[in-house]
Coordinates of C-alpha atoms and ligand atoms in Angstrom, one line a residue:
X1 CA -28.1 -3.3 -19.4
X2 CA -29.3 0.5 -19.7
X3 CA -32.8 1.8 -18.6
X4 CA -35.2 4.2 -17.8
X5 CA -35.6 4.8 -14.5
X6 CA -39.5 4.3 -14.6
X7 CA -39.3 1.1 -16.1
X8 CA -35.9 0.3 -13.7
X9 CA -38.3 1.5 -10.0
X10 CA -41.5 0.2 -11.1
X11 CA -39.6 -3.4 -9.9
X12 CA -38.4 -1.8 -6.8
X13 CA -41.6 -0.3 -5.9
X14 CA -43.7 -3.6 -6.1
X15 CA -40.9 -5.7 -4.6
X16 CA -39.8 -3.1 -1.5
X17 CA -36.2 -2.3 -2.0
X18 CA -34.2 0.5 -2.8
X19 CA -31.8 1.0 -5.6
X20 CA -28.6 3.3 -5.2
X21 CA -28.1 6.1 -6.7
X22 CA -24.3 6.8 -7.1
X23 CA -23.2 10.3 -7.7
X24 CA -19.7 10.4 -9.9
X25 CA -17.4 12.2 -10.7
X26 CA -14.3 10.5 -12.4
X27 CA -14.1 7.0 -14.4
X28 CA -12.7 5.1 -10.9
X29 CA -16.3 5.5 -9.4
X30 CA -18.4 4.6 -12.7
X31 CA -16.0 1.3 -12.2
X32 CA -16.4 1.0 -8.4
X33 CA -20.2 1.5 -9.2
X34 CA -20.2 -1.7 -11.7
X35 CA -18.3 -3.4 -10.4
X36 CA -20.0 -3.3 -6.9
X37 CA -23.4 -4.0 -8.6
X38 CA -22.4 -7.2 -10.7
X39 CA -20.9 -8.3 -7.5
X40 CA -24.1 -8.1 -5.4
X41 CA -25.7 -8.9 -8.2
X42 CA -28.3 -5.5 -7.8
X43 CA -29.4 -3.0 -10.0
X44 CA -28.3 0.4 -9.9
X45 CA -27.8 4.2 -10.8
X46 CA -25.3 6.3 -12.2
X47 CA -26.4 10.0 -11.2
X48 CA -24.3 13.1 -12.4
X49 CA -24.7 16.7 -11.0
X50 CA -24.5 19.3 -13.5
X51 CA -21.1 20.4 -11.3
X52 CA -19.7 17.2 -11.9
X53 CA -21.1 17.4 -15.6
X54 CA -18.9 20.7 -15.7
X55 CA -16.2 18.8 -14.4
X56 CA -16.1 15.6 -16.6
X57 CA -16.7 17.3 -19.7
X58 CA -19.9 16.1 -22.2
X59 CA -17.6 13.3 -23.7
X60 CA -17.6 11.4 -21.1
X61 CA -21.1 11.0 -20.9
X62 CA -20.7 8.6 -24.1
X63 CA -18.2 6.3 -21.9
X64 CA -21.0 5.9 -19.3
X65 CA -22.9 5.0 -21.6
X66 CA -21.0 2.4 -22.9
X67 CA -20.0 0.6 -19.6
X68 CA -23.9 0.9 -18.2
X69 CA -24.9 -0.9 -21.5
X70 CA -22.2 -3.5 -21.1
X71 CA -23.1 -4.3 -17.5
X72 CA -24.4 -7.5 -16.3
X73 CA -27.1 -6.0 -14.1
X74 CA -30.3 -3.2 -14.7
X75 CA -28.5 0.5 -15.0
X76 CA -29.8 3.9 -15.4
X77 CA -27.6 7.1 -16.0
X78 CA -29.7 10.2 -14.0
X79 CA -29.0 13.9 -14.1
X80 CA -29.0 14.8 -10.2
X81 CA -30.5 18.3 -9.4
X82 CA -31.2 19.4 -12.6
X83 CA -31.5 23.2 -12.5
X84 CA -33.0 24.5 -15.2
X85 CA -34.7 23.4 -18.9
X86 CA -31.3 23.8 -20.4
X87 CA -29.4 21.1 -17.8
X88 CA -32.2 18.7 -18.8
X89 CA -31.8 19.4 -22.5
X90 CA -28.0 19.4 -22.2
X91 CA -28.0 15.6 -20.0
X92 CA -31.0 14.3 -22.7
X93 CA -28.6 15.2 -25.6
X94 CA -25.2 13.4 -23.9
X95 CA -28.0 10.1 -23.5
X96 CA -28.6 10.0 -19.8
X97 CA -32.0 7.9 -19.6
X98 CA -33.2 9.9 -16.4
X99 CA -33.4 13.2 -15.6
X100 CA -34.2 15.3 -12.3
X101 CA -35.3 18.7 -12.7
X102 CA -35.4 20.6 -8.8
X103 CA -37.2 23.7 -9.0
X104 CA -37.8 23.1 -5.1
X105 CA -36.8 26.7 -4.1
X106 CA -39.7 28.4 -6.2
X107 CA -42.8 28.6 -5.3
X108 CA -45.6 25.5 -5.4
X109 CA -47.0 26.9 -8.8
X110 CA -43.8 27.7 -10.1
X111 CA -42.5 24.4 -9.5
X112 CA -45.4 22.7 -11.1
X113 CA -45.1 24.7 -13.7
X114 CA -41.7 24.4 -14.9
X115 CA -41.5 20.4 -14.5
X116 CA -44.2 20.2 -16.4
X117 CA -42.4 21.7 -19.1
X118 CA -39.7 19.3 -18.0
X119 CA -42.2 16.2 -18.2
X120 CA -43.0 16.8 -21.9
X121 CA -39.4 17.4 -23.2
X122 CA -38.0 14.0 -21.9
X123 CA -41.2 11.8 -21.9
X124 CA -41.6 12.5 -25.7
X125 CA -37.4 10.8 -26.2
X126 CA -38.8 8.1 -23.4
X127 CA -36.4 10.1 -20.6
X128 CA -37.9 9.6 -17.0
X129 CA -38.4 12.6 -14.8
X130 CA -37.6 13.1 -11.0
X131 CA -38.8 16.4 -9.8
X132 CA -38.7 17.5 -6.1
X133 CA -41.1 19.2 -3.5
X134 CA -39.9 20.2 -0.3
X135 CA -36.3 20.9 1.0
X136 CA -33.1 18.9 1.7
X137 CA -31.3 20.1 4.1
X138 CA -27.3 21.5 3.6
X139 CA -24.8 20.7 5.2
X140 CA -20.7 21.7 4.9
X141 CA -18.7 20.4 2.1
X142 CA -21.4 19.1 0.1
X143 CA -21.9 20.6 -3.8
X144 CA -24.8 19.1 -4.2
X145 CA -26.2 21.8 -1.9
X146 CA -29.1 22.1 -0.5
X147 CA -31.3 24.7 2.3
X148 CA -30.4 26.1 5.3
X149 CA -34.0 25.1 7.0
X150 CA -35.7 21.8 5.9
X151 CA -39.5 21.9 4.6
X152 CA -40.4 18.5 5.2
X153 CA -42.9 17.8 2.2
X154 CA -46.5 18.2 2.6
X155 CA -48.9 15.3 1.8
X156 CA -51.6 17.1 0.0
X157 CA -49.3 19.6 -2.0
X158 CA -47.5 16.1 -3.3
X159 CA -50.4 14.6 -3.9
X160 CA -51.6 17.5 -6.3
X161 CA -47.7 17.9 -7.7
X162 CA -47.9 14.1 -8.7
X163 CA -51.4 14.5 -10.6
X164 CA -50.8 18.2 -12.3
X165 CA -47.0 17.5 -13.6
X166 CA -47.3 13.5 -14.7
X167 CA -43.3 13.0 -13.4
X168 CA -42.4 9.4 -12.8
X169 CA -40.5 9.7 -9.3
X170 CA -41.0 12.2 -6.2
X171 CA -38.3 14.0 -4.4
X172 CA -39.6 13.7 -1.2
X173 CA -38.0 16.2 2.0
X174 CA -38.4 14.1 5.1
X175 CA -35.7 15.3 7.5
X176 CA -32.1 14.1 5.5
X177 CA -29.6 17.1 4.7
X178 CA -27.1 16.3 1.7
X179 CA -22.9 15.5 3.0
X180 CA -21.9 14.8 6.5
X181 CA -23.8 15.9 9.6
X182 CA -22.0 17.4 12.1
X183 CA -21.7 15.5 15.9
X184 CA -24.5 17.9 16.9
X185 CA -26.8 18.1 14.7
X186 CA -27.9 14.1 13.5
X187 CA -30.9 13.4 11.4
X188 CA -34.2 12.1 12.5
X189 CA -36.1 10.6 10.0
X190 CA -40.0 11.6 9.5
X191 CA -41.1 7.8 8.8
X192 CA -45.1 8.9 9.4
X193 CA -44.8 11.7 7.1
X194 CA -42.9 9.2 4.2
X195 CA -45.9 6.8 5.6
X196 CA -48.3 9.4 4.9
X197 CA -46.7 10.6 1.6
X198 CA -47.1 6.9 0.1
X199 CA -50.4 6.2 1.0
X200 CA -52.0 9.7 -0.9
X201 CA -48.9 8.9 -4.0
X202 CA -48.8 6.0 -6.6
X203 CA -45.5 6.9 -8.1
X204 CA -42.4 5.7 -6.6
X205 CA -40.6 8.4 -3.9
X206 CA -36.6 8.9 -4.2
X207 CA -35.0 10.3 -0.3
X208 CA -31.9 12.4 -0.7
X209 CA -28.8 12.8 1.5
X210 CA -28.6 8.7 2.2
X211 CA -24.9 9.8 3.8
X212 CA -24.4 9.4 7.3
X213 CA -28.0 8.5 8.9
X214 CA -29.4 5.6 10.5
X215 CA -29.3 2.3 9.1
X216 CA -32.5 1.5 11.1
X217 CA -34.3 4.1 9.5
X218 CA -32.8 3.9 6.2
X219 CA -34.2 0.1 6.2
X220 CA -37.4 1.7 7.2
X221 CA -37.8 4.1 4.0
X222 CA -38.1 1.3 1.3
X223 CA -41.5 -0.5 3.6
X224 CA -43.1 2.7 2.6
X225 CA -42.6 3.9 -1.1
X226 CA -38.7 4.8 -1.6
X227 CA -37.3 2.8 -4.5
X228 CA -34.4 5.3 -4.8
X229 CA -32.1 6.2 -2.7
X230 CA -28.9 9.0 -3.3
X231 CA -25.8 8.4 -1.8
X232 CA -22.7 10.5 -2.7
X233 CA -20.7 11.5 0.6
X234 CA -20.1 8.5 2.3
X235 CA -19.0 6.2 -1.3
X236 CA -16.4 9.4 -2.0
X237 CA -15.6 10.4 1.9
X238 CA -14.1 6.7 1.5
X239 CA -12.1 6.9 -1.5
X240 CA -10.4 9.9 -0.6
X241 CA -9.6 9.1 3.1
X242 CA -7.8 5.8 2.1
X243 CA -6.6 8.2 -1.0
X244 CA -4.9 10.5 1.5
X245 CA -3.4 7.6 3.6
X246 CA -1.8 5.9 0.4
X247 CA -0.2 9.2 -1.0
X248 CA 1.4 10.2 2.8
X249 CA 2.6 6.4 3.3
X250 CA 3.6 6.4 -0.2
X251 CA 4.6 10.3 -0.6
X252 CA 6.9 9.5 -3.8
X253 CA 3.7 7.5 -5.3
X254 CA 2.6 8.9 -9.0
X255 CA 1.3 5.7 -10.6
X256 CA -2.1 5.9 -11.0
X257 CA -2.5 2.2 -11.2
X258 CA -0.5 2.3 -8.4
X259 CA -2.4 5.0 -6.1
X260 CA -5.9 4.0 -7.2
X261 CA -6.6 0.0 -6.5
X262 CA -6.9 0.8 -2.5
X263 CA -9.5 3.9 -3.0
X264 CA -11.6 2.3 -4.9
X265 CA -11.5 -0.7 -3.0
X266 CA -12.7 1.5 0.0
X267 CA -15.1 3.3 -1.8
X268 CA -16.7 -0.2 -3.1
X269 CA -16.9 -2.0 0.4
X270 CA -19.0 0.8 1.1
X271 CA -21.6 0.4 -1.9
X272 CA -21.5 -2.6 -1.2
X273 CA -22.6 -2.4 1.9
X274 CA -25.2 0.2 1.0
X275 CA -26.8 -2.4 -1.2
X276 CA -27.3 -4.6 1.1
X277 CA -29.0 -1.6 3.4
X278 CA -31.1 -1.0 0.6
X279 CA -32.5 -4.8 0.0
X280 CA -31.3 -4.1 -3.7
X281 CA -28.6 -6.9 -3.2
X282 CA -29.9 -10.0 -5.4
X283 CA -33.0 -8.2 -7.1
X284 CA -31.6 -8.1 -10.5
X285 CA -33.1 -11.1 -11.8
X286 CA -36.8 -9.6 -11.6
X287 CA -35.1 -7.7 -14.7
X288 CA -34.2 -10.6 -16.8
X289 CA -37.2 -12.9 -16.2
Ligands
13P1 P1 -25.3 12.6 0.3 O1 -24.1 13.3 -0.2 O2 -25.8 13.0 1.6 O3 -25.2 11.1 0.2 O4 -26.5 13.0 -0.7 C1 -26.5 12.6 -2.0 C2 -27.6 13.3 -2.8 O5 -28.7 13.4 -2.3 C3 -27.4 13.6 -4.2 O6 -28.5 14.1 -4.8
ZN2 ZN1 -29.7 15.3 -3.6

């Protein structure tokens, strides 16, 4: 079943879990993505960067499409880190329900400004809107990017970005970087600022960078306003490392139905998992009742 992502959080939001929001990049994670989610029975998100949109090609936007709408369970397809009007108009042609628009980098007014724009392009073709406001952090490897220094998000700046822009779900920069932290640098989690955050916004918050941080804090985020959660290192760090294994053991190997079973097996045990983390593991029924 395909969605919007206002109508698809509202659920999470009143019920406190999470939903996962996948990024891919190649038809073997849209499957491990499905597949995973009718498993655990939990909804779930299909989120594309505009450098994976560059990679995959328009096209296949349409095949997304057609397996979300198949599925058993709530879906959403979401543009991740929009950066610009054209992105959003180029994801809202291909049918993604969702998009994110991050103007986080320019100034307060500038950001208001241009996902306001953003607010009244997709909301008049019933397309949610995720904009951002403060910083998530970088670190190596990652294309989704990011900043060198985190600027966690203020509480009265998001309270005025929710009112002034009317977007459906908050960004919010709370102390996560995007890809794999290095040994010496792990997150720590702001949970009073998130706190703080929810009490002074009514709209559902999203946290970035869900790779590779605590799983005590993560179950934390969803008690206080986080229905969506983005997680792209760790789901792909596992397909490839059981990738490479498979192709040195098997260095003749050039089957793909040969070579990919045991990635995406890897790469599901850890949605899987992440579901679970999340709470979003047996919430799809609120959907269907
Ligand atoms: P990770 O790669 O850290 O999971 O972050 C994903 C993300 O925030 C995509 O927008
Ligand atoms: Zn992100």
């Amino acid at each position: 079943m395909l969605m919007n992502m206002k109508d698809l959080l509202a659920v999470a939001y009143k019920h406190q879990f999470a939903v996962g929001s996948f990024n891919v990049a190649n038809s073997e994670f849209v499957r491990v993505i499905i597949e995973s989610a009718e498993e655990k029975n939990a909804p779930a998100i299909i989120q594309i960067h505009p450098n994976e949109v560059e990679l995959l090609g328009d096209d296949f936007i349409t095949y997304v499409r057609e397996s979300c709408r198949n599925a058993k369970v709530p879906m959403v397809i979401h543009l991740d880190h929009g950066g610009s009007v054209e992105d959003v108009m180029r994801a809202i042609r291909n049918g993604f329900t969702s998009v994110m628009i991050d103007a986080s980098h320019a100034s307060f007014e500038d950001n208001i400004a241009i996902s306001k724009e953003v607010v009244k392009l997709a909301h008049s073709v019933n397309v949610s809107v995720e904009a951002e406001l403060g910083t998530i952090g970088s670190n190596e490897g990652s294309s989704e990017g990011g900043a060198d220094v985190i600027l966690y998000t203020d509480v009265d700046d998001a309270k005025t970005f929710v009112e002034q822009t009317g977007i459906d779900t908050l960004a919010i920069a709370i102390g996560t970087s995007h890809g794999q932290y290095k040994h010496d640098r792990q997150p720590e989690l702001k949970l009073d600022l998130l706190a703080e955050i929810n009490k002074n916004v009514d709209i559902p918050l999203v946290l970035h960078g869900g790779s590779d941080n605590k799983d005590e804090e993560i179950s934390q985020t969803y008690l206080h306003g986080v229905s969506k959660i983005n997680l792209s290192t760790d789901m792909k760090n596992a397909f490839f490392k059981e990738m490479r294994r498979f192709l040195i053991e098997n260095d003749t190997a050039y089957e793909p139905d040969m070579i990919m079973p045991s990635a995406r097996k890897a790469a599901q045990e850890v949605v899987k998992k992440k579901m679970d983390l999340f709470n979003s593991t047996n919430q799809a029924h609120h959907y269907f009742s």
